[in-house]
Amino acid sequence: MSLFDGSLIDLNSISSQTIDTLFDLASSLKKQSRPPQHHGQTVAFLFFEPSTRTRMSFETAAARAGLTALVFDGGQKTSLEKGETVEDSILNIAAMGPEYLVIRCGDEINLRTISQLVSAPIVNAGWGVQGHPTQALLDVFTLREKWESLKGRRLLIVGDVRHSRVAHSHMELAGKLEMEIAVCCPQEFRSEKSSVKHFSEISEALHWCDAVMALRVQFERHSEGSSLDRESYSQKFGLNRRNLSALRPGCFVMHPGPINHGLEMDSEVIHQRNSLVLSQVSHGVFLREALFRLARGETW
Ligand code: CP
């Protein structure tokens, strides 16, 4: 029996052992590609919110694994325009028999409810503010490549924690891997789901960590419209040259993307030697390919 059935709605239900196996397989796929294995099988990508990295990365991973991608770009020229609901769209595509349903959607959809109604495993590709498990996994996979062990390592997440599915997935993941995690953000961006250490001073927070990840300010999820003072936010919480001078030597800088340049991260930081921003993107392909392959019983 496979360690993993392919379903990944959150990170609470995946074991540390499965995560280790997934990381080992992703590492192996990075070192040496394997022949595509899953010809004739399909994976449906249902994206009801915008995406560049996640969607292209999953599509690349599917191609490498030999799965045919069926893409439902939940916008124009679909029956959503005729009033079909998102849930009906998902159920109808599931009825076509794909091996997996990879879904990006807002909080108005409940992926746990959908998973009770379909037989294919559901992979959460970014669900409202609930979670983005493969992003958290690929971020930590990227750090694991740099550090011999994750145990006791400290990851700082800076920014709009309240509206970040990435931050919420990291909070689920850190405990499983015995990493420490902390957040640094203004009061209005604190999340009620978070019980992790909180810093309000960026210099103190940056001195504490081994790696820091900035989060995008998610203006589209600020329900009352944003009254954010960009200049002040960037000075207090932005990853810019001045603030990053508090980082200890050897620390890494990350961002899951997309980036608000000059707000949560300065453009020059992305290309610094200690930046992992584009490595995160590259690693997303191997991690997602490993996810598909592990669910079919492959290991390293
Ligand atoms: N990191 C991430 O989820 O990026 P996209 O929104 O472009 O997929």
Short mmCIF file of C-alpha atoms and ligand atoms in Angstrom, two decimals:
data_model
loop_
_atom_site.label_atom_id
_atom_site.label_comp_id
_atom_site.label_asym_id
_atom_site.label_seq_id
_atom_site.Cartn_x
_atom_site.Cartn_y
_atom_site.Cartn_z
CA MET A 1 0.00 0.00 0.00
CA SER A 2 1.22 3.52 -0.79
CA LEU A 3 2.21 5.79 2.12
CA PHE A 4 0.07 8.47 0.61
CA ASP A 5 -3.17 8.43 -1.43
CA GLY A 6 -2.54 11.78 -3.12
CA SER A 7 -5.07 13.76 -1.11
CA LEU A 8 -3.63 16.92 0.41
CA ILE A 9 -6.16 19.39 1.77
CA ASP A 10 -4.10 20.47 4.76
CA LEU A 11 -0.90 19.39 6.47
CA ASN A 12 -2.47 18.12 9.68
CA SER A 13 -3.26 14.75 8.19
CA ILE A 14 0.11 13.95 6.58
CA SER A 15 2.71 12.19 8.72
CA SER A 16 6.29 13.34 9.27
CA GLN A 17 7.40 10.04 7.71
CA THR A 18 5.41 10.76 4.52
CA ILE A 19 6.86 14.28 4.38
CA ASP A 20 10.40 12.88 4.66
CA THR A 21 9.67 10.36 1.90
CA LEU A 22 8.20 13.11 -0.28
CA PHE A 23 11.29 15.28 0.26
CA ASP A 24 13.64 12.36 -0.49
CA LEU A 25 11.76 11.58 -3.70
CA ALA A 26 11.76 15.27 -4.73
CA SER A 27 15.53 15.39 -4.11
CA SER A 28 16.02 12.29 -6.21
CA LEU A 29 13.91 13.77 -9.04
CA LYS A 30 15.97 16.95 -8.88
CA LYS A 31 19.24 15.01 -9.19
CA GLN A 32 18.02 12.75 -11.97
CA SER A 33 14.78 12.84 -13.93
CA ARG A 34 12.79 9.62 -14.32
CA PRO A 35 10.82 8.45 -17.30
CA PRO A 36 7.16 9.50 -17.30
CA GLN A 37 5.13 6.64 -15.82
CA HIS A 38 1.48 7.48 -15.86
CA HIS A 39 0.43 7.62 -19.49
CA GLY A 40 -3.30 7.51 -20.08
CA GLN A 41 -4.01 9.02 -16.67
CA THR A 42 -5.30 12.53 -16.25
CA VAL A 43 -5.10 15.23 -13.61
CA ALA A 44 -7.69 18.00 -13.57
CA PHE A 45 -6.55 21.48 -12.61
CA LEU A 46 -9.43 23.65 -11.46
CA PHE A 47 -8.32 27.20 -10.81
CA PHE A 48 -11.00 29.60 -9.61
CA GLU A 49 -8.47 32.20 -8.41
CA PRO A 50 -5.49 33.62 -10.34
CA SER A 51 -2.16 31.78 -10.31
CA THR A 52 1.12 31.78 -12.21
CA ARG A 53 3.60 29.71 -10.18
CA THR A 54 1.37 27.06 -8.69
CA ARG A 55 -0.53 26.27 -11.85
CA MET A 56 2.48 26.21 -14.19
CA SER A 57 4.50 24.25 -11.66
CA PHE A 58 1.77 21.62 -11.21
CA GLU A 59 1.35 21.38 -15.00
CA THR A 60 5.11 20.90 -15.42
CA ALA A 61 5.11 18.28 -12.66
CA ALA A 62 2.23 16.42 -14.31
CA ALA A 63 4.03 16.41 -17.67
CA ARG A 64 7.20 15.05 -16.05
CA ALA A 65 5.22 12.30 -14.33
CA GLY A 66 3.44 11.40 -17.59
CA LEU A 67 -0.01 12.61 -16.53
CA THR A 68 -2.15 14.51 -19.01
CA ALA A 69 -3.31 17.85 -17.64
CA LEU A 70 -6.93 18.91 -18.07
CA VAL A 71 -7.10 22.58 -17.24
CA PHE A 72 -10.29 24.30 -16.18
CA ASP A 73 -9.43 27.96 -15.95
CA GLY A 74 -12.44 29.02 -13.92
CA GLY A 75 -13.11 32.19 -15.81
CA GLN A 76 -14.39 33.10 -19.21
CA LYS A 77 -15.98 30.69 -21.68
CA THR A 78 -16.97 28.11 -19.11
CA SER A 79 -20.44 27.32 -17.85
CA LEU A 80 -19.72 29.47 -14.81
CA GLU A 81 -20.74 32.28 -17.17
CA LYS A 82 -24.14 30.62 -17.47
CA GLY A 83 -24.56 30.56 -13.70
CA GLU A 84 -23.20 27.09 -12.93
CA THR A 85 -21.82 26.98 -9.40
CA VAL A 86 -18.19 26.30 -8.58
CA GLU A 87 -19.22 23.19 -6.66
CA ASP A 88 -21.22 21.84 -9.64
CA SER A 89 -18.27 22.56 -11.91
CA ILE A 90 -15.96 20.55 -9.66
CA LEU A 91 -18.39 17.63 -9.34
CA ASN A 92 -18.93 17.46 -13.11
CA ILE A 93 -15.21 17.47 -13.86
CA ALA A 94 -14.69 14.84 -11.16
CA ALA A 95 -17.28 12.69 -12.94
CA MET A 96 -14.92 12.53 -15.96
CA GLY A 97 -12.60 10.35 -13.89
CA PRO A 98 -9.31 12.24 -13.42
CA GLU A 99 -6.76 10.63 -11.12
CA TYR A 100 -6.47 13.83 -9.07
CA LEU A 101 -8.34 17.11 -8.68
CA VAL A 102 -5.93 19.98 -8.07
CA ILE A 103 -8.01 22.93 -6.92
CA ARG A 104 -7.39 26.60 -6.22
CA CYS A 105 -10.41 28.37 -4.83
CA GLY A 106 -11.65 30.94 -2.35
CA ASP A 107 -13.00 30.47 1.16
CA GLU A 108 -16.57 30.19 -0.15
CA ILE A 109 -15.79 26.61 -1.21
CA ASN A 110 -15.23 23.89 1.36
CA LEU A 111 -12.66 21.44 0.01
CA ARG A 112 -13.36 19.02 2.88
CA THR A 113 -17.02 18.84 1.88
CA ILE A 114 -16.08 18.40 -1.78
CA SER A 115 -13.71 15.58 -0.86
CA GLN A 116 -16.66 13.64 0.62
CA LEU A 117 -18.50 13.88 -2.70
CA VAL A 118 -15.78 12.76 -5.12
CA SER A 119 -13.63 9.66 -5.35
CA ALA A 120 -10.46 11.30 -6.74
CA PRO A 121 -7.92 12.66 -4.23
CA ILE A 122 -8.08 16.45 -3.85
CA VAL A 123 -4.90 18.50 -3.80
CA ASN A 124 -5.29 21.97 -2.32
CA ALA A 125 -3.45 24.37 -4.64
CA GLY A 126 -4.33 27.41 -2.51
CA TRP A 127 -7.65 27.58 -0.68
CA GLY A 128 -8.74 31.05 0.44
CA VAL A 129 -6.86 31.90 3.61
CA GLN A 130 -7.11 28.28 4.83
CA GLY A 131 -3.89 26.84 3.48
CA HIS A 132 -1.50 26.26 0.59
CA PRO A 133 0.17 22.99 1.64
CA THR A 134 2.37 22.38 -1.40
CA GLN A 135 3.79 25.91 -1.09
CA ALA A 136 4.76 25.32 2.55
CA LEU A 137 6.25 21.93 1.61
CA LEU A 138 8.30 23.34 -1.25
CA ASP A 139 9.53 26.21 0.94
CA VAL A 140 10.76 23.80 3.60
CA PHE A 141 12.14 21.42 0.97
CA THR A 142 14.20 24.37 -0.31
CA LEU A 143 15.56 25.01 3.19
CA ARG A 144 16.25 21.33 3.75
CA GLU A 145 18.57 21.42 0.75
CA LYS A 146 20.57 24.16 2.46
CA TRP A 147 20.66 22.80 5.99
CA GLU A 148 21.71 19.32 7.05
CA SER A 149 18.76 19.06 9.40
CA LEU A 150 15.60 21.10 9.85
CA LYS A 151 15.42 20.28 13.55
CA GLY A 152 15.62 23.37 15.73
CA ARG A 153 15.92 25.70 12.74
CA ARG A 154 14.02 28.98 12.98
CA LEU A 155 11.79 30.30 10.22
CA LEU A 156 10.43 33.82 10.52
CA ILE A 157 7.37 34.84 8.50
CA VAL A 158 6.93 38.58 8.04
CA GLY A 159 3.86 40.38 6.77
CA ASP A 160 0.17 39.87 6.15
CA VAL A 161 -0.15 36.70 8.22
CA ARG A 162 -3.90 37.02 8.79
CA HIS A 163 -4.73 36.76 5.08
CA SER A 164 -2.00 34.29 4.14
CA ARG A 165 -2.80 30.67 3.36
CA VAL A 166 0.95 30.10 3.05
CA ALA A 167 1.55 31.22 6.64
CA HIS A 168 -1.30 29.04 7.89
CA SER A 169 0.17 25.97 6.16
CA HIS A 170 3.61 26.72 7.62
CA MET A 171 2.11 26.76 11.09
CA GLU A 172 0.76 23.25 10.48
CA LEU A 173 4.06 22.04 9.06
CA ALA A 174 6.64 23.45 11.48
CA GLY A 175 5.62 21.29 14.46
CA LYS A 176 5.82 18.11 12.41
CA LEU A 177 9.39 18.87 11.40
CA GLU A 178 10.54 20.15 14.81
CA MET A 179 11.31 23.55 13.31
CA GLU A 180 10.56 26.76 15.18
CA ILE A 181 8.39 29.32 13.51
CA ALA A 182 7.57 32.89 14.44
CA VAL A 183 5.74 35.76 12.81
CA CYS A 184 6.44 39.47 12.64
CA CYS A 185 3.60 41.74 11.62
CA PRO A 186 1.52 44.73 12.66
CA GLN A 187 -1.39 44.06 15.00
CA GLU A 188 -3.97 44.23 12.18
CA PHE A 189 -2.20 41.41 10.30
CA ARG A 190 -2.06 39.00 13.25
CA SER A 191 -4.01 35.79 12.69
CA GLU A 192 -6.39 34.40 15.28
CA LYS A 193 -5.35 30.93 14.07
CA SER A 194 -1.76 31.55 15.15
CA SER A 195 -0.35 30.50 18.47
CA VAL A 196 3.28 30.93 17.43
CA LYS A 197 5.78 33.44 18.76
CA HIS A 198 5.07 36.99 17.60
CA PHE A 199 7.51 39.83 17.12
CA SER A 200 6.47 43.42 16.53
CA GLU A 201 10.03 44.70 15.99
CA ILE A 202 11.62 43.49 12.75
CA SER A 203 15.21 43.95 13.92
CA GLU A 204 14.63 41.67 16.92
CA ALA A 205 12.80 39.14 14.73
CA LEU A 206 15.49 39.06 12.03
CA HIS A 207 18.19 38.55 14.64
CA TRP A 208 16.25 35.50 15.96
CA CYS A 209 15.79 33.57 12.69
CA ASP A 210 17.78 31.27 10.36
CA ALA A 211 15.55 32.14 7.39
CA VAL A 212 12.99 34.83 6.78
CA MET A 213 10.05 34.72 4.41
CA ALA A 214 8.14 37.84 3.42
CA LEU A 215 4.45 37.50 2.61
CA ARG A 216 2.59 39.41 -0.04
CA VAL A 217 0.22 42.03 1.34
CA GLN A 218 -3.06 40.48 0.15
CA PHE A 219 -4.97 43.64 -0.68
CA GLU A 220 -7.74 41.64 -2.38
CA ARG A 221 -8.58 39.93 0.93
CA HIS A 222 -8.77 43.15 2.98
CA SER A 223 -12.54 43.30 3.28
CA GLU A 224 -12.92 46.97 4.18
CA GLY A 225 -10.49 48.15 1.51
CA SER A 226 -6.95 48.81 2.58
CA SER A 227 -5.89 51.83 4.56
CA LEU A 228 -2.29 50.60 4.65
CA ASP A 229 0.34 53.34 4.70
CA ARG A 230 2.76 51.75 2.22
CA GLU A 231 5.74 53.91 3.13
CA SER A 232 5.43 53.24 6.83
CA TYR A 233 4.76 49.49 6.30
CA SER A 234 7.78 49.13 4.05
CA GLN A 235 9.99 50.87 6.62
CA LYS A 236 8.75 48.80 9.55
CA PHE A 237 8.19 45.38 7.97
CA GLY A 238 9.74 45.39 4.47
CA LEU A 239 12.67 43.16 3.59
CA ASN A 240 14.93 45.93 2.38
CA ARG A 241 18.66 46.55 2.73
CA ARG A 242 18.28 48.58 5.93
CA ASN A 243 16.09 46.08 7.78
CA LEU A 244 18.00 43.04 6.53
CA SER A 245 21.22 44.37 8.06
CA ALA A 246 19.87 42.80 11.31
CA LEU A 247 20.03 39.27 9.79
CA ARG A 248 22.74 37.01 11.12
CA PRO A 249 25.31 35.78 8.53
CA GLY A 250 24.21 32.67 6.63
CA CYS A 251 20.47 33.39 6.89
CA PHE A 252 18.24 32.98 3.88
CA VAL A 253 15.57 35.25 2.42
CA MET A 254 12.40 33.88 0.82
CA HIS A 255 9.07 34.92 -0.69
CA PRO A 256 6.35 32.60 -2.04
CA GLY A 257 5.41 35.15 -4.73
CA PRO A 258 3.92 37.10 -6.31
CA ILE A 259 5.83 40.07 -4.89
CA ASN A 260 4.71 43.65 -4.25
CA HIS A 261 8.08 45.18 -5.12
CA GLY A 262 9.19 47.89 -2.72
CA LEU A 263 6.48 47.04 -0.21
CA GLU A 264 7.13 43.73 1.54
CA MET A 265 10.41 43.13 -0.34
CA ASP A 266 12.77 45.35 -2.31
CA SER A 267 13.63 44.30 -5.87
CA GLU A 268 17.37 44.16 -5.20
CA VAL A 269 16.84 41.61 -2.39
CA ILE A 270 15.40 39.01 -4.78
CA HIS A 271 18.77 38.65 -6.51
CA GLN A 272 21.00 38.75 -3.44
CA ARG A 273 23.20 35.73 -2.79
CA ASN A 274 21.17 34.62 0.19
CA SER A 275 17.84 34.83 -1.69
CA LEU A 276 16.00 31.56 -2.33
CA VAL A 277 13.06 33.16 -4.14
CA LEU A 278 13.61 31.51 -7.52
CA SER A 279 14.88 28.26 -5.99
CA GLN A 280 11.51 28.01 -4.28
CA VAL A 281 9.86 28.13 -7.69
CA SER A 282 12.22 25.55 -9.23
CA HIS A 283 11.74 23.20 -6.29
CA GLY A 284 7.96 23.45 -6.60
CA VAL A 285 8.13 21.33 -9.75
CA PHE A 286 10.10 18.48 -8.10
CA LEU A 287 8.00 18.56 -4.96
CA ARG A 288 4.73 18.38 -6.92
CA GLU A 289 6.08 15.71 -9.25
CA ALA A 290 7.08 13.72 -6.16
CA LEU A 291 3.55 14.15 -4.80
CA PHE A 292 2.03 12.64 -7.95
CA ARG A 293 4.58 9.81 -8.08
CA LEU A 294 4.44 8.96 -4.38
CA ALA A 295 0.67 8.56 -4.61
CA ARG A 296 1.26 5.92 -7.33
CA GLY A 297 3.57 4.00 -5.02
CA GLU A 298 6.93 5.27 -6.31
CA THR A 299 9.67 6.16 -3.83
CA TRP A 300 13.27 7.20 -4.22
N1 CP B 1 3.00 31.21 -4.62
C1 CP B 1 1.87 31.13 -5.33
O1 CP B 1 0.88 30.47 -4.93
O2 CP B 1 1.90 31.84 -6.50
P1 CP B 1 0.74 31.87 -7.58
O3 CP B 1 -0.43 32.61 -6.95
O4 CP B 1 1.29 32.60 -8.76
O5 CP B 1 0.35 30.47 -7.88
#
